[in-house]
Short mmCIF file of C-alpha atoms in Angstrom, two decimals:
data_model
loop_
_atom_site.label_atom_id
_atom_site.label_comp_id
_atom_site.label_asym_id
_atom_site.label_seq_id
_atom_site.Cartn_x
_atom_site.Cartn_y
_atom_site.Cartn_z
CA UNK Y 1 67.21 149.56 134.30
CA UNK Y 2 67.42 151.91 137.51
CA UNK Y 3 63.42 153.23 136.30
CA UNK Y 4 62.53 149.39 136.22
CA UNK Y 5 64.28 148.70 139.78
CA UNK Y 6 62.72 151.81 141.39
CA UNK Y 7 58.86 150.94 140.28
CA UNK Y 8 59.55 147.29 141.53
CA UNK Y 9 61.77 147.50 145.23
CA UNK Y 10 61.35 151.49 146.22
CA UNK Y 11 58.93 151.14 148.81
CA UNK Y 12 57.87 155.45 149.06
CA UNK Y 13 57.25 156.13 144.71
CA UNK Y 14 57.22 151.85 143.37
CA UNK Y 15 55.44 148.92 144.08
CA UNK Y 16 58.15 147.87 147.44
CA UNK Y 17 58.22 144.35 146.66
CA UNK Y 18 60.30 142.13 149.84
CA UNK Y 19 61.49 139.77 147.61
CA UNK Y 20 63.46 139.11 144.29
CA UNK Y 21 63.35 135.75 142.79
CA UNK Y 22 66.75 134.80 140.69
CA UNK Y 23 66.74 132.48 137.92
CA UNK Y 24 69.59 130.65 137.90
CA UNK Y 25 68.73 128.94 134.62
CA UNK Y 26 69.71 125.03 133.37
CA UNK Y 27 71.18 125.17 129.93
CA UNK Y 28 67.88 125.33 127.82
CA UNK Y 29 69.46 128.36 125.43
CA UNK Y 30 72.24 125.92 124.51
CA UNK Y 31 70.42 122.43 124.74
CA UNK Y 32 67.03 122.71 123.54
CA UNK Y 33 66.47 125.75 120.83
CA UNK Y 34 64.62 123.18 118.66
CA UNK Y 35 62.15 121.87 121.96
CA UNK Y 36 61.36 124.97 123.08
CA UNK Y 37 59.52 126.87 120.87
CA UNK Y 38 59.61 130.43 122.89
CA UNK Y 39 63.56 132.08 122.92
CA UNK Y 40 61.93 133.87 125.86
CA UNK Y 41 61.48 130.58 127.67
CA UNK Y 42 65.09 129.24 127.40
CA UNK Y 43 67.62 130.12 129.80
CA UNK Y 44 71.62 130.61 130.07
CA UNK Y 45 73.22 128.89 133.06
CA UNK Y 46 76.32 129.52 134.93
CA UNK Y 47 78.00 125.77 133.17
CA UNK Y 48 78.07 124.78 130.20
CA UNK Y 49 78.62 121.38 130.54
CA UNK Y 50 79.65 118.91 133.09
CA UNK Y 51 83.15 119.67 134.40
CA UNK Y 52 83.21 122.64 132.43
CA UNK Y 53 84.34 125.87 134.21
CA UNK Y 54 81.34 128.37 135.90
CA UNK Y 55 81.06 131.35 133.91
CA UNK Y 56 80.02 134.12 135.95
CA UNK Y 57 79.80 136.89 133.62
CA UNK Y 58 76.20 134.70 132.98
CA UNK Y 59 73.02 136.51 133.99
CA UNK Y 60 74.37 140.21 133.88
CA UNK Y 61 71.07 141.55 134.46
CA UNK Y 62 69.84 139.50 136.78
CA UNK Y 63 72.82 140.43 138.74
CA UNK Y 64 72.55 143.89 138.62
CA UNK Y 65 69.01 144.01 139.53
CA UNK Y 66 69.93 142.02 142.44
CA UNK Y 67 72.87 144.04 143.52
CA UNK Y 68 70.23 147.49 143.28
CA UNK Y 69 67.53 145.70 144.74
CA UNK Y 70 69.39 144.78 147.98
CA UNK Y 71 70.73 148.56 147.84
CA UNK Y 72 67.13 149.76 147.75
CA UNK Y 73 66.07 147.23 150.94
CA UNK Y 74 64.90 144.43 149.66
CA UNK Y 75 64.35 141.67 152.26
CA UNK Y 76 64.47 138.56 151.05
CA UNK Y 77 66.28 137.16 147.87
CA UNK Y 78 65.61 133.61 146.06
CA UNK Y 79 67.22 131.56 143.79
CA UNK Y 80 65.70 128.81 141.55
CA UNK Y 81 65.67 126.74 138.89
CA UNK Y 82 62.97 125.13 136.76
CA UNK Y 83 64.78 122.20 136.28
CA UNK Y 84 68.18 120.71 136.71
CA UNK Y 85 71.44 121.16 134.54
CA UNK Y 86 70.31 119.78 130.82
CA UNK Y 87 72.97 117.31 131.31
CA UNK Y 88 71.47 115.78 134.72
CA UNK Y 89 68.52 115.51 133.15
CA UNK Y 90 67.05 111.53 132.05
CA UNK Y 91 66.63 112.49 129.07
CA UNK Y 92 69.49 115.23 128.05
CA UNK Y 93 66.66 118.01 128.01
CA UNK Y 94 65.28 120.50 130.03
CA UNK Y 95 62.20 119.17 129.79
CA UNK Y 96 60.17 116.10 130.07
CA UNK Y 97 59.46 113.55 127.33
CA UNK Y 98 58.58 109.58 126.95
CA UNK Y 99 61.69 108.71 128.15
CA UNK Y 100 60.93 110.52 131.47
CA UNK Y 101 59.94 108.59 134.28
CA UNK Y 102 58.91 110.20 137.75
CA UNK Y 103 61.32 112.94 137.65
CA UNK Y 104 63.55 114.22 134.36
CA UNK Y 105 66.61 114.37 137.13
CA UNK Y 106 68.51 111.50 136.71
CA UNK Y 107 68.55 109.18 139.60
CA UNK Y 108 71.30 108.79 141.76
CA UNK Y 109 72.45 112.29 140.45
CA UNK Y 110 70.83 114.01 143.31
CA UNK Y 111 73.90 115.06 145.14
CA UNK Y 112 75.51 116.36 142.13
CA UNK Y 113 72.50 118.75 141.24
CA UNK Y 114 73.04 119.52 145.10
CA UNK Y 115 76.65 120.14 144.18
CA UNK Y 116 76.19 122.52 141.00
CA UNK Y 117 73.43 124.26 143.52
CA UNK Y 118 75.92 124.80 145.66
CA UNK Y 119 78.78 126.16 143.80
CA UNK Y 120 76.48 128.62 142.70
CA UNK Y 121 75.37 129.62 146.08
CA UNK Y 122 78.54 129.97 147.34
CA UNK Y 123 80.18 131.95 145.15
CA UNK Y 124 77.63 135.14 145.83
CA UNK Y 125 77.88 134.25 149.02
CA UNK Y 126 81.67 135.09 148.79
CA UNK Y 127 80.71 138.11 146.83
CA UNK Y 128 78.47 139.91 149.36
CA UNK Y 129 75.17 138.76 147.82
CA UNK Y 130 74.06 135.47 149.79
CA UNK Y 131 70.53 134.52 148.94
CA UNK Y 132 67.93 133.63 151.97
CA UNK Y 133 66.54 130.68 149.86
CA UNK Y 134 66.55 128.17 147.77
CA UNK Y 135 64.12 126.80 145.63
CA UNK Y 136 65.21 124.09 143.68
CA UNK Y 137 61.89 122.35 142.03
CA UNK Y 138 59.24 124.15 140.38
CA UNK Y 139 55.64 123.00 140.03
CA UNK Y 140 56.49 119.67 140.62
CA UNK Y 141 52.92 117.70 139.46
CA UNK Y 142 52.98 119.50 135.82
CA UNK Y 143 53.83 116.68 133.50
CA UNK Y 144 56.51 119.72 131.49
CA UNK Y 145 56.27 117.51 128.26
CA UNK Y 146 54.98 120.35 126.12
CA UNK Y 147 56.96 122.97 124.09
CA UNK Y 148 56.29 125.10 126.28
CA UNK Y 149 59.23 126.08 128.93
CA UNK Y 150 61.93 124.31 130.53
CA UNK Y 151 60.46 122.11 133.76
CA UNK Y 152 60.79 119.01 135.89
CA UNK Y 153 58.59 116.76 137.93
CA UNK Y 154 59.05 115.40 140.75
CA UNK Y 155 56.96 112.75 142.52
CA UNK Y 156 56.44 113.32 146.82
CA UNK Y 157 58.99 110.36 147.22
CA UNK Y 158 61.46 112.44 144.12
CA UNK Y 159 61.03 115.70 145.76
CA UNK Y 160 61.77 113.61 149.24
CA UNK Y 161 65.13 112.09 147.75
CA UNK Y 162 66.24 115.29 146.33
CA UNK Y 163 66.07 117.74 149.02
CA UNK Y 164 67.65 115.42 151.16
CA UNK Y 165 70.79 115.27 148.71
CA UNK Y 166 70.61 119.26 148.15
CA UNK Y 167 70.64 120.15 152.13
CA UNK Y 168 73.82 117.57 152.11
CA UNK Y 169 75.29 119.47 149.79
CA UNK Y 170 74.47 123.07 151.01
CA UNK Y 171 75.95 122.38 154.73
CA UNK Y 172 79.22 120.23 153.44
CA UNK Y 173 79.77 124.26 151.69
CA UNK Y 174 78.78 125.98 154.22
CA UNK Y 175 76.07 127.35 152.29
CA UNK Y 176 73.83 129.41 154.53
CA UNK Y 177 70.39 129.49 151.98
CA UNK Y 178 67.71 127.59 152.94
CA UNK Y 179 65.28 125.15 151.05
CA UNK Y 180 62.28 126.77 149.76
CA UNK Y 181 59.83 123.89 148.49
CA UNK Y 182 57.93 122.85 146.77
CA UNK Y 183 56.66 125.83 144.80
CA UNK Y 184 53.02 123.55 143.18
CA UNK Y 185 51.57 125.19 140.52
CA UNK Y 186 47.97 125.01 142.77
CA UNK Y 187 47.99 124.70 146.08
CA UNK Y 188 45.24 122.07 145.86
CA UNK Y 189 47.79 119.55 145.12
CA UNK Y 190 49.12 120.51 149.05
CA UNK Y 191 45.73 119.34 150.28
CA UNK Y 192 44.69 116.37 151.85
CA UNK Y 193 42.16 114.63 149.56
CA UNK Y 194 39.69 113.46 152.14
CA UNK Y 195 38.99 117.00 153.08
CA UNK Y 196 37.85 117.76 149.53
CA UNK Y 197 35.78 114.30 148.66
CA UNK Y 198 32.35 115.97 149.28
CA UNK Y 199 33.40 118.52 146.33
CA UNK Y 200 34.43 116.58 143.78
CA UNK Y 201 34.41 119.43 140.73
CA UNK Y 202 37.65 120.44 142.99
CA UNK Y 203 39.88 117.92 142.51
CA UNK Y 204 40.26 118.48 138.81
CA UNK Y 205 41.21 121.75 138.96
CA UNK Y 206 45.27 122.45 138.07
CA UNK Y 207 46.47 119.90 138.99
CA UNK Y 208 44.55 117.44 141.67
CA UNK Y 209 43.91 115.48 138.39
CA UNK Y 210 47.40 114.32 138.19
CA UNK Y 211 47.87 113.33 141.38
CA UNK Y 212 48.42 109.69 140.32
CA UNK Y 213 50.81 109.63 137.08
CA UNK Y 214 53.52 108.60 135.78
CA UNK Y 215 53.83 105.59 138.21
CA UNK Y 216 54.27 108.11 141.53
CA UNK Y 217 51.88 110.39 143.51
CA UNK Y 218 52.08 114.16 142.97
CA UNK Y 219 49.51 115.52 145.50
CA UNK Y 220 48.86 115.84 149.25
CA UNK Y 221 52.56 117.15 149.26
CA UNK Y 222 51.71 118.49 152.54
CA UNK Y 223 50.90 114.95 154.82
CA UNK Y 224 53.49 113.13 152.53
CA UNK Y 225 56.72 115.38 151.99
CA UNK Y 226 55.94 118.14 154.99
CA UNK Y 227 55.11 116.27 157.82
CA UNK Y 228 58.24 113.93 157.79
CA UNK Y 229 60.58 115.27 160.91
CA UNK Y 230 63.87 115.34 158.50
CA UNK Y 231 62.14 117.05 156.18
CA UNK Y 232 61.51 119.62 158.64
CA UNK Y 233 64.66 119.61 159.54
CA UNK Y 234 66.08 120.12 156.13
CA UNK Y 235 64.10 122.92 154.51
CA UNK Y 236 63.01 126.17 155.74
CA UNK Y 237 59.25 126.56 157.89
CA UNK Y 238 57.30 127.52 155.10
CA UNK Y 239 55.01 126.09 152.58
CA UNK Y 240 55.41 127.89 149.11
CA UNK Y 241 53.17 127.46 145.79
CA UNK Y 242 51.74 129.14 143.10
CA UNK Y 243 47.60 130.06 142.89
CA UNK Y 244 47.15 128.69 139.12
CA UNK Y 245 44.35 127.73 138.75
CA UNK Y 246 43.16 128.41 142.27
CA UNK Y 247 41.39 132.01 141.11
CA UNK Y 248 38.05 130.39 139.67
CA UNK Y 249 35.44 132.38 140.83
CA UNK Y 250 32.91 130.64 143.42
CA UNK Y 251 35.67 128.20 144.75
CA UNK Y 252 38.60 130.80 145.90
CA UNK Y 253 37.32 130.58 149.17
CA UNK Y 254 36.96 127.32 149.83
CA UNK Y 255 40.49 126.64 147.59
CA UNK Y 256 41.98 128.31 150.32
CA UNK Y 257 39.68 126.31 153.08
CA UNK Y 258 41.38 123.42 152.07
CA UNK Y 259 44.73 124.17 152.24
CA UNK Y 260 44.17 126.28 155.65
CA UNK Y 261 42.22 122.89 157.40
CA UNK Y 262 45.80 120.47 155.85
CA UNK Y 263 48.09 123.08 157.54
CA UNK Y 264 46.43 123.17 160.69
CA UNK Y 265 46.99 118.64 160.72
CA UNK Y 266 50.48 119.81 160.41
CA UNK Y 267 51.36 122.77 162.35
CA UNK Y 268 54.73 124.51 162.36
CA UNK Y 269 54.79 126.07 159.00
CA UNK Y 270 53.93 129.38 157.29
CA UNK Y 271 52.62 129.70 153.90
CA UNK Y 272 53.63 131.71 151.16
CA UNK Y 273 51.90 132.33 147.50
CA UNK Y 274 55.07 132.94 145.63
CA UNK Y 275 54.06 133.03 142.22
CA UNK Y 276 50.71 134.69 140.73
CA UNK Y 277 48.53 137.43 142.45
CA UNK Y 278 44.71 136.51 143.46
CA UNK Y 279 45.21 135.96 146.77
#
C-alpha cells in the first residue's frame, strides 16, 4: 500500500497528484448484489440502514490512503458519492429503474441526504482529516438504469433543490467542505445549446442527447444551475465534469470551444476536469 501511495502523491519519484477523491459509498454491497452485476462496482457505506449506528471501521483503505496521502502533501481531498443512501433512494436501489422519476433521491428527503453527508463530514473533521470538498451528485444526465454501477440523476431543477438542502445541512454542523458540482459525465451537457446549433453532429455526443428526459432538462447546467446568485453562494467557484465522450478526434477542440464561450456568459468560476485524462 505505501509502493501504491508513493507512485500516486510523491511529487520527486510518483506521479504527484493534488488531489484524492474518497468514495464514501451508498449501501450497494448490501442492497443490490443481484442489480449490479460487477462486485467491483458495489460499495460499503458508513450506515447500514436508517437510524442505524455509523460504522467507522468502513472504508479501511480508503482511510489509510487518505491519512498517507495528506502526510505526503497532498492538496486537496474530496469526498463523493454516486448516489444517495440505498434507503433514500425512490426506488430502494442504488440505481435507477421504471419507478424512477427525475432523480432516484426521494423527494422531500433532501435534507436528510444533507444530514447523513454531514455526519460523515464531520466526524473526520473531528479526527484531523477534514475534506476541502464535497461532491455529492455524479454525472447527473446518465439515465444509471443499467447493471452497470451504482448512480443517480438529477434534473438542473433536482440538482438545484438538493444542493440547497446539503449546504443547509453542512453549515447547521459546522461543516467546513464545500460543494463540488456537478461532476457531468461530458462537459457538453454544461454548454449552452445555441452556441452549438450550427454543429449539430455535437449535440449527440455523451450526453447532449438526453438533455430532455425523463420529464426534466439535464443540459446547459451552466445558464440554468450556475448562474443563479444562491447557487453561487452555496457551492464552491468551480465548474467540475468529466471529458467522456469529449476525446473524439476532430471535435476536442471545439468540445472545449463550447464550454470556454458558456463560461465566459457566466464569469466567476474556474473549471476543473475531474474525472478522465484527454484534456
Amino acid at each position: 500500500m505505501d509502493e501504491i501511495a508513493r507512485l500516486l502523491f510523491d511529487r520527486q519519484t510518483g506521479a504527484g497528484l493534488s488531489c484524492i477523491r474518497f468514495n464514501i459509498g451508498d449501501g450497494s454491497a448490501w442492497y443490490d448484489k443481484e442489480f449490479i452485476e460487477n462486485w467491483m462496482m458495489r460499495t460499503e457505506c458508513f450506515q447500514i440502514g436508517p437510524g442505524a449506528p455509523y460504522d467507522w471501521t468502513r472504508h479501511a483503505g480508503q482511510q489509510w490512503l487518505m491519512q498517507r496521502a495528506k502526510e505526503m502533501g497532498v492538496e486537496r481531498t474530496t469526498a463523493f458519492v454516486n448516489s444517495p443512501p440505498a434507503w433514500l433512494c425512490e426506488n430502494g436501489h442504488t440505481l435507477c429503474d421504471e419507478r424512477t422519476g427525475t432523480t432516484n433521491l426521494k423527494y422531500g428527503a433532501e435534507r436528510q441526504f444533507g444530514r447523513y453527508l454531514a455526519d460523515i463530514l464531520k466526524h473526520f473533521q473531528d479526527k484531523g482529516l477534514p475534506f476541502d470538498y464535497i461532491s455529492p451528485i455524479n454525472e447527473p444526465q446518465v439515465p444509471w438504469d443499467t447493471p452497470k454501477q451504482e448512480g443517480c440523476r438529477y434534473s438542473n431543477e433536482d440538482t438545484i433543490r438538493a444542493v440547497l438542502a446539503i449546504k443547509k445541512e453542512l453549515d447547521a454542523a459546522g461543516v467546513t467542505a464545500k460543494i463540488l458540482i456537478n461532476e457531468t459525465n461530458n462537459p457538453l451537457a454544461l454548454a449552452n445549446i445555441d452556441l452549438m446549433l450550427h454543429v449539430a453532429e455535437n449535440l449527440i455526443t455523451g450526453g447532449i442527447e438526453r438533455g430532455l428526459q425523463f420529464g426534466g432538462k439535464y443540459c446547459e447546467n451552466i445558464k440554468d444551475i450556475f448562474n443563479l446568485s444562491y447557487i453561487r453562494e452555496a457551492v464552491a467557484p468551480i465548474i467540475a465534469s468529466h471529458s467522456y465522450g469529449a476525446d473524439i478526434p476532430g471535435k476536442m477542440t471545439e468540445i472545449r470551444q463550447f464550454v470556454r464561450a458558456t463560461m465566459e456568459r457566466y464569469p466567476g468560476y474556474d473549471y476543473w476536469m475531474t474525472e478522465y485524462c484527454i484534456l
